[in-house]
C-alpha atoms as one frame of an Amber mdcrd trajectory, in Angstrom:
protein
   2.701  48.070 -20.983   0.240  47.945 -23.895  -0.440  44.663 -25.158  -0.113
  44.162 -28.972  -2.386  41.955 -31.209  -0.576  38.560 -31.581  -0.676  36.434
 -34.764  -1.938  32.896 -34.919   1.549  31.402 -34.746   2.559  33.283 -31.693
  -0.540  32.124 -30.015   0.032  28.677 -31.141   3.675  28.619 -29.907   2.733
  30.023 -26.286  -0.053  27.345 -26.271   1.833  24.403 -27.652   2.780  22.901
 -24.311  -0.739  22.079 -23.861  -0.138  19.265 -26.240   2.078  17.501 -23.666
  -0.323  18.400 -20.905  -3.138  16.881 -22.566  -1.240  13.776 -23.488  -0.851
  13.349 -19.765  -4.539  14.055 -19.000  -5.751  11.846 -21.928  -3.506   8.880
 -20.930  -4.367   9.336 -17.084  -8.096   9.673 -17.963  -8.448   7.007 -20.468
  -6.180   4.297 -19.189  -5.572   4.695 -15.232  -8.848   2.878 -14.659  -7.614
   0.160 -16.989  -4.300  -0.033 -15.011  -6.312  -0.151 -11.642  -8.526  -2.928
 -12.773  -5.564  -4.882 -14.204  -4.000  -4.679 -10.777  -7.147  -6.041  -9.076
  -9.399  -3.081  -8.271 -13.127  -3.624  -8.631 -15.211  -1.090 -10.513 -16.940
   0.082  -7.252 -13.436   1.381  -5.964 -12.558   3.162  -9.072 -13.899   6.607
  -8.320 -12.407   6.473  -4.819  -8.765   5.487  -6.304  -9.231   8.636  -8.451
  -9.754  11.085  -5.617  -5.975  11.739  -5.743  -6.374  13.667  -8.965  -8.883
  16.470  -7.670  -7.335  16.487  -4.174  -3.892  17.498  -5.745  -5.557  19.980
  -7.924  -7.358  21.680  -4.882  -3.980  22.134  -3.118  -1.570  22.668  -5.966
  -3.274  25.017  -8.234  -3.893  28.007  -5.890  -0.458  27.750  -4.553   1.139
  27.794  -8.007  -1.101  30.500  -9.277  -0.287  32.704  -6.289   3.442  32.105
  -6.534   3.525  32.827 -10.147   1.864  35.980  -9.946   4.730  37.007  -7.626
   7.563  35.351  -9.754  10.005  37.046 -12.163  13.016  35.049 -13.492  15.437
  37.015 -15.625  15.500  34.204 -18.217  12.323  32.160 -17.715   9.818  35.027
 -16.864   6.797  34.535 -14.541   4.929  31.339 -15.631   7.613  29.486 -17.691
   9.603  28.303 -14.538   6.541  26.307 -13.338   5.937  24.854 -16.927   9.347
  23.330 -16.783   9.218  22.036 -13.151   5.829  20.409 -13.797   6.874  18.902
 -17.169   9.996  17.101 -15.689   7.882  15.587 -13.016   4.975  14.745 -15.131
   7.227  12.965 -17.506   8.784  10.808 -14.936   5.305   9.908 -13.453   3.972
   9.059 -16.986   6.890   6.731 -17.588   6.698   4.901 -14.335   2.913   4.761
 -13.736   2.173   1.593 -15.944   5.162  -0.281 -14.440   3.423  -0.371 -11.155
   3.363  -3.881  -9.611   0.710  -3.182  -7.019  -2.577  -1.067  -6.777  -1.144
   1.179  -4.194   1.767   2.075  -6.378  -0.533   3.026  -9.321  -2.622   5.092
  -7.043   0.539   6.901  -5.649   1.770   7.609  -9.257  -1.711   8.995 -10.222
  -1.318  11.350  -7.245   2.178  12.466  -8.429   1.080  12.640 -11.966  -1.858
  14.863 -11.418   0.146  17.168  -9.074   2.855  17.580 -11.571   0.475  18.249
 -14.460  -1.392  20.938 -12.210   1.989  22.652 -11.729   2.325  23.102 -15.426
  -1.391  23.720 -16.441  -2.696  26.729 -14.567   0.174  28.840 -15.451  -0.577
  28.278 -19.110  -4.173  29.465 -18.551  -2.653  32.574 -16.947  -0.192  33.202
 -19.655  -2.855  33.348 -22.180  -4.523  36.318 -20.249  -1.017  37.878 -19.591
  -0.102  38.163 -23.193  -3.201  38.652 -25.052  -5.233  41.860 -25.647  -8.810
  41.626 -24.204 -10.184  41.232 -27.760  -8.193  38.159 -28.379  -9.035  36.257
 -25.172 -11.751  33.989 -26.756  -9.350  33.329 -29.613  -6.374  32.504 -27.303
  -8.383  30.014 -25.205  -9.835  28.337 -28.322  -6.442  27.777 -29.679  -5.556
  26.045 -26.495  -8.670  23.995 -26.889  -7.585  23.097 -30.409  -4.146  21.846
 -29.268  -5.903  19.831 -26.467  -8.156  18.351 -28.857  -5.115  17.007 -30.921
  -3.530  15.654 -27.722  -6.693  13.785 -26.564  -7.204  12.305 -30.119  -3.631
  10.972 -30.407  -3.077  10.030 -26.653  -6.320   8.226 -26.470  -5.496   5.961
 -29.371  -1.830   5.242 -28.546  -2.298   1.832 -26.890  -4.477   0.680 -29.867
  -1.957   2.183 -32.301   1.095   0.537 -30.802  -0.837  -2.695 -30.615  -1.550
  -2.476 -34.399   2.141  -2.008 -34.768   2.863  -5.265 -33.103   3.194  -4.451
 -29.341   1.108  -7.005 -27.386  -1.934  -5.798 -25.401  -2.102  -9.036 -23.298
  -0.221  -9.819 -20.257  -0.081 -12.218 -17.366  -2.616 -11.671 -14.676  -1.896
  -8.434 -12.655   0.459  -7.142 -15.239  -0.247  -4.091 -17.174   0.080  -4.898
 -21.138   3.192  -3.739 -22.867   1.136  -1.581 -25.364  -0.066   0.624 -22.414
   3.650   0.962 -21.130   4.771   1.856 -24.438   1.888   4.466 -24.847   2.641
   6.065 -21.600   6.332   6.376 -22.473   5.589   8.102 -25.543   3.321  10.368
 -23.579   6.360  11.242 -21.435   8.600  12.139 -24.302   5.774  14.408 -25.878
   5.058  16.170 -22.522   8.682  17.293 -21.895   9.323  18.181 -25.673   6.125
  20.339 -26.018   6.593  22.105 -22.977  10.384  22.928 -23.992   9.024  24.166
 -27.335   6.778  26.739 -25.644   9.494  27.862 -23.231  11.979  28.353 -26.054
   9.626  30.020 -28.463   7.616  32.388 -26.113   8.698  35.465 -24.023   6.702
  37.162 -21.365   6.194  40.765 -20.510   8.059  41.937 -17.403   6.386  43.844
 -14.605   5.723  47.490 -15.803   7.275  48.832 -12.517   9.924  46.423 -11.309
  10.513  48.297  -8.195   6.916  48.283  -7.194   6.681  44.480  -8.051   9.610
  43.768  -5.850   8.055  45.834  -3.001   4.735  43.901  -3.567   6.609  40.660
  -3.149   8.398  41.729  -0.057   5.163  42.907   1.561   3.377  39.557   0.805
   5.984  37.414   2.462   4.428  35.210   5.003   0.912  36.207   3.951   0.100
  33.233   1.611  -2.824  31.793   3.668  -4.185  35.266   4.587  -3.995  36.374
   1.009  -5.617  33.251  -0.239  -8.553  33.532   2.127  -8.923  37.284   1.301
  -9.080  36.522  -2.388 -11.660  33.915  -1.839 -13.588  36.397   0.069 -13.293
  39.092  -2.637 -14.087  36.597  -5.539 -16.114  38.290  -8.261 -19.699  37.278
  -8.578 -19.217  36.287 -12.162 -16.427  33.831 -11.069 -18.791  32.097  -8.450
 -21.653  31.894 -11.137 -19.125  30.264 -13.581 -18.051  28.025 -10.835 -21.640
  26.532 -10.628 -21.283  25.937 -14.365 -17.941  24.330 -13.834 -19.243  22.126
 -11.009 -21.651  20.287 -13.073 -19.378  20.215 -15.954 -16.618  18.442 -14.228
 -18.680  16.052 -12.447 -19.739  14.780 -15.636 -16.244  14.507 -17.126 -14.845
  12.866 -13.963 -17.664  10.419 -14.210 -16.431   9.619 -17.790 -12.714   9.362
 -16.976 -13.269   6.928 -13.988 -16.216   4.975 -15.272 -16.484   4.910 -19.017
 -14.147   2.164 -19.306 -15.952  -0.505 -17.173 -19.185   0.861 -18.194 -18.560
   0.591 -21.999 -16.513  -2.611 -21.909 -19.469  -4.287 -20.063 -22.446  -2.550
 -21.801 -21.230  -2.538 -25.403 -18.814  -5.522 -25.571 -19.953  -7.576 -22.617
 -16.337  -7.874 -21.571 -16.121  -6.990 -17.995 -12.697  -6.959 -16.368 -12.065
 -10.432 -14.853 -11.404 -10.559 -11.119  -8.485 -12.856 -10.250 -10.118 -13.859
  -6.984 -12.908 -15.553  -8.926 -10.545 -17.992 -10.464  -8.505 -20.964  -9.185
  -5.232 -20.695 -11.115  -4.259 -24.230 -10.036  -6.948 -25.583 -12.265  -5.934
 -25.579 -15.951  -9.553 -24.986 -17.290 -10.031 -21.916 -14.946  -6.699 -20.619
 -16.050  -7.847 -20.775 -19.619 -11.101 -19.009 -18.785  -9.399 -16.332 -17.186
  -6.890 -15.873 -20.112  -9.925 -15.828 -22.432 -11.810 -13.265 -20.441  -8.715
 -10.989 -19.868  -8.026 -11.114 -23.559 -11.661  -9.981 -24.353 -11.433  -7.123
 -21.701  -8.060  -5.868 -23.111  -9.432  -5.907 -26.653 -12.649  -4.175 -25.630
 -10.447  -1.530 -23.508  -8.512  -0.686 -26.620 -11.655  -0.191 -28.729 -13.230
   1.982 -25.838 -10.021   3.900 -25.655 -10.089   4.526 -29.295 -13.602   5.711
 -29.223 -12.951   8.068 -26.462 -10.173   9.536 -28.685 -12.930  10.724 -30.883
 -14.010  13.340 -28.357 -10.506  14.785 -28.784 -11.147  15.083 -32.539 -14.484
  16.587 -32.518 -13.162  19.077 -29.837 -10.474  19.933 -32.128 -12.904  20.481
 -35.094 -15.128  22.477 -32.809 -12.074  24.571 -31.670 -11.100  25.135 -35.369
 -14.576  26.639 -36.102 -14.509  28.668 -32.975 -10.963  29.937 -33.590 -12.195
  31.092 -37.075 -15.208  32.896 -35.785 -13.479  34.380 -32.613 -10.658  35.837
 -34.883 -13.273  37.509 -37.089 -16.264  38.218 -35.001 -17.327  38.805 -31.334
 -18.355  35.459 -29.934 -21.208  35.365 -27.371 -19.378  33.176 -24.927 -22.248
  32.334 -22.749 -24.747  31.280 -25.542 -21.901  28.984 -27.167 -21.112  27.355
 -23.936 -24.836  26.637 -23.140 -25.431  25.137 -26.557 -22.246  23.093 -26.441
 -22.893  21.692 -23.136 -26.324  20.525 -24.034 -25.039  18.687 -27.064 -22.537
  16.978 -24.783 -25.129  15.935 -22.327 -27.095  14.292 -25.120 -23.891  12.499
 -26.280 -23.302  10.995 -22.728 -27.105   9.810 -22.533 -26.858   8.322 -25.987
 -24.183   5.757 -24.756 -26.990   3.875 -23.186 -28.163   3.020 -26.620 -24.913
   2.146 -28.077 -24.284  -1.432 -29.342 -21.109  -1.114 -31.409 -18.011   1.054
 -31.971 -19.716   3.272 -34.429 -22.457   4.223 -32.017 -19.691   5.092 -29.514
 -17.926   7.223 -32.092 -21.051   9.338 -32.489 -21.602   9.661 -28.748 -18.089
  10.776 -28.101 -18.274  13.117 -31.121 -21.129  15.047 -29.301 -19.135  14.857
 -26.075 -16.217  16.450 -27.570 -18.231  19.568 -28.580 -18.861  20.166 -24.928
 -15.197  19.395 -24.035 -13.939  22.008 -26.518 -16.192  24.656 -25.019 -15.239
  23.693 -21.383 -11.572  24.242 -22.256 -12.146  27.684 -23.647 -15.257  29.535
 -22.898 -15.366  29.502 -19.195 -11.632  30.834 -18.983 -12.452  33.484 -21.623
 -15.357  34.696 -19.565 -13.395  34.522 -16.279 -10.363  36.421 -17.629 -12.586
  39.363 -18.577 -14.026  39.568 -15.093 -10.992  39.448 -12.676  -8.101  41.761
 -11.835  -5.179  41.305 -14.241  -2.644  41.615 -11.361  -4.266  38.667  -9.588
  -4.694  36.435 -12.881  -2.570  33.612 -11.604  -4.144  33.180  -8.162  -7.712
  33.599  -9.320  -7.129  31.049 -12.234  -5.771  28.771  -9.526  -8.821  29.396
  -7.137 -11.121  28.774 -10.101  -9.958  25.370 -10.084 -11.795  24.806  -6.812
 -14.928  24.635  -8.886 -13.280  21.971 -10.953 -11.872  19.786  -8.295 -14.635
  19.915  -5.582 -17.271  18.257  -7.908 -14.609  15.505  -8.619 -14.023  15.019
  -4.859 -17.749  14.696  -4.313 -18.090  12.275  -7.228 -15.138  10.162  -6.060
 -16.230   9.783  -2.331 -19.592   8.289  -3.517 -21.413  10.777  -5.666 -20.955
   8.636  -8.634 -21.845   5.395  -7.327 -24.809   6.775  -5.189 -26.394   8.681
  -8.105 -26.079   6.012 -10.858 -27.358   3.343  -8.772 -30.531   5.191  -8.065
 -31.195   4.013 -11.655 -30.103   0.520 -11.014 -27.012  -1.690 -10.809 -25.791
  -1.409 -14.511 -22.547   0.704 -14.546 -23.756   2.199 -17.879 -26.194   4.428
 -15.787 -23.114   6.348 -14.785 -22.926   7.820 -18.294 -26.655   8.916 -17.848
 -25.685  10.708 -14.774 -22.851  12.327 -16.658 -25.365  13.458 -19.412 -27.700
  14.883 -16.770 -24.997  16.781 -15.029 -24.007  18.428 -18.435 -27.514  19.516
 -19.058 -27.602  21.085 -15.556 -24.452  22.830 -16.335 -25.823  24.188 -19.533
 -28.909  25.749 -17.646 -26.531  27.140 -15.129 -25.128  29.530 -17.837 -28.366
  31.535 -17.522 -26.878  32.895 -14.286 -24.018  34.802 -16.076 -25.143  38.303
 -16.677 -21.891  40.266 -16.842 -21.748  41.841 -20.334 -17.981  42.041 -20.467
 -17.597  38.379 -19.544 -20.310  37.355 -22.057 -18.453  38.998 -24.994 -15.774
  41.426 -25.700 -16.922  44.993 -25.326 -15.142  48.232 -26.332 -14.623  50.417
 -23.146
């Protein structure tokens, strides 16, 4: 079936579910470390607690991509059944996570949340490639990045906004503040609503030859592991090279998600999370000291979370500019990505010199430019370099280059690398900056002209 050129609103509708997905990711990335610390985790254990997220992605995304390539539902199509399943599970996990009463419960909900988000997310990447003509691929992924930017901005500011509206950001020791609980509840509603919007406003192309499709499904039964291994072995060289870019990019952002909260509350606001074990709550004076320290930490956390929302705003603005140019001109994806990652690397390193909220706004503004590019350019390049019939499974396998650096970071990569510079947690942000600069240089490996920019056959 020949793909027609789609209008902006058609692309917007098919991508709108990413608003909910990003609400989930932004709340998870911005505030799960806050929940962990509130429940008693020390900052050294945060990356390890986060290991659930990349591990679930490593397992879930190739499976979902493989299955969605071989799915056709009469009413929901190929990718939409997975959107719906993931949205239901993610919304439940978002609502329940901040109500955790113990650290192990919060870690478990992070695991469930990330697995569920992954069920929804990768089919969305494949849907853009399924629906859009080759000439619109950059445009389509940039529109996704635009919606993700909106989600990041709003979700990152939710605890601060609900606190401004009168919901308390303070709580007893070991209890997550009500402002965070309300924010996660709002995120759950947005997640399911936005996914349903895409499901009801977007159709999918059926297989061109249904008989051949059913035959292919029958022949592939029981071959899941064999097919995955074969696809890994036949991975296009451009995909491997993009994987190197992704490796350093996602190491950087995993470092930010897991360590920015303790790093910046300590470095900029001198308000580290108070450890309950350091206080004797039978002594009134120490109880007061803890309450004061906890109040300072919660206020600083709100400010850091708000500042992190700026990277959503700048990624949104950057995506708007890219959307305009990609709809009018051929975009050099490689050069765009290289420059964007360099700017983001400078943003991370500049956090070391931040002393107030305005400095953090500037740093995260630069980081957002890299984020906007990470969410669009690699996928646009990849979709032009792989077999369309294997779009789902290769999009899922591409996730290996996202989750492996996160696993490495979680099991010690972050702690080891930043401590080479000293014991101050802010050094983790310098490590993130260096990683993005290495990712920018790795773009020089990409030589496939079709991947770099759309070309007429």
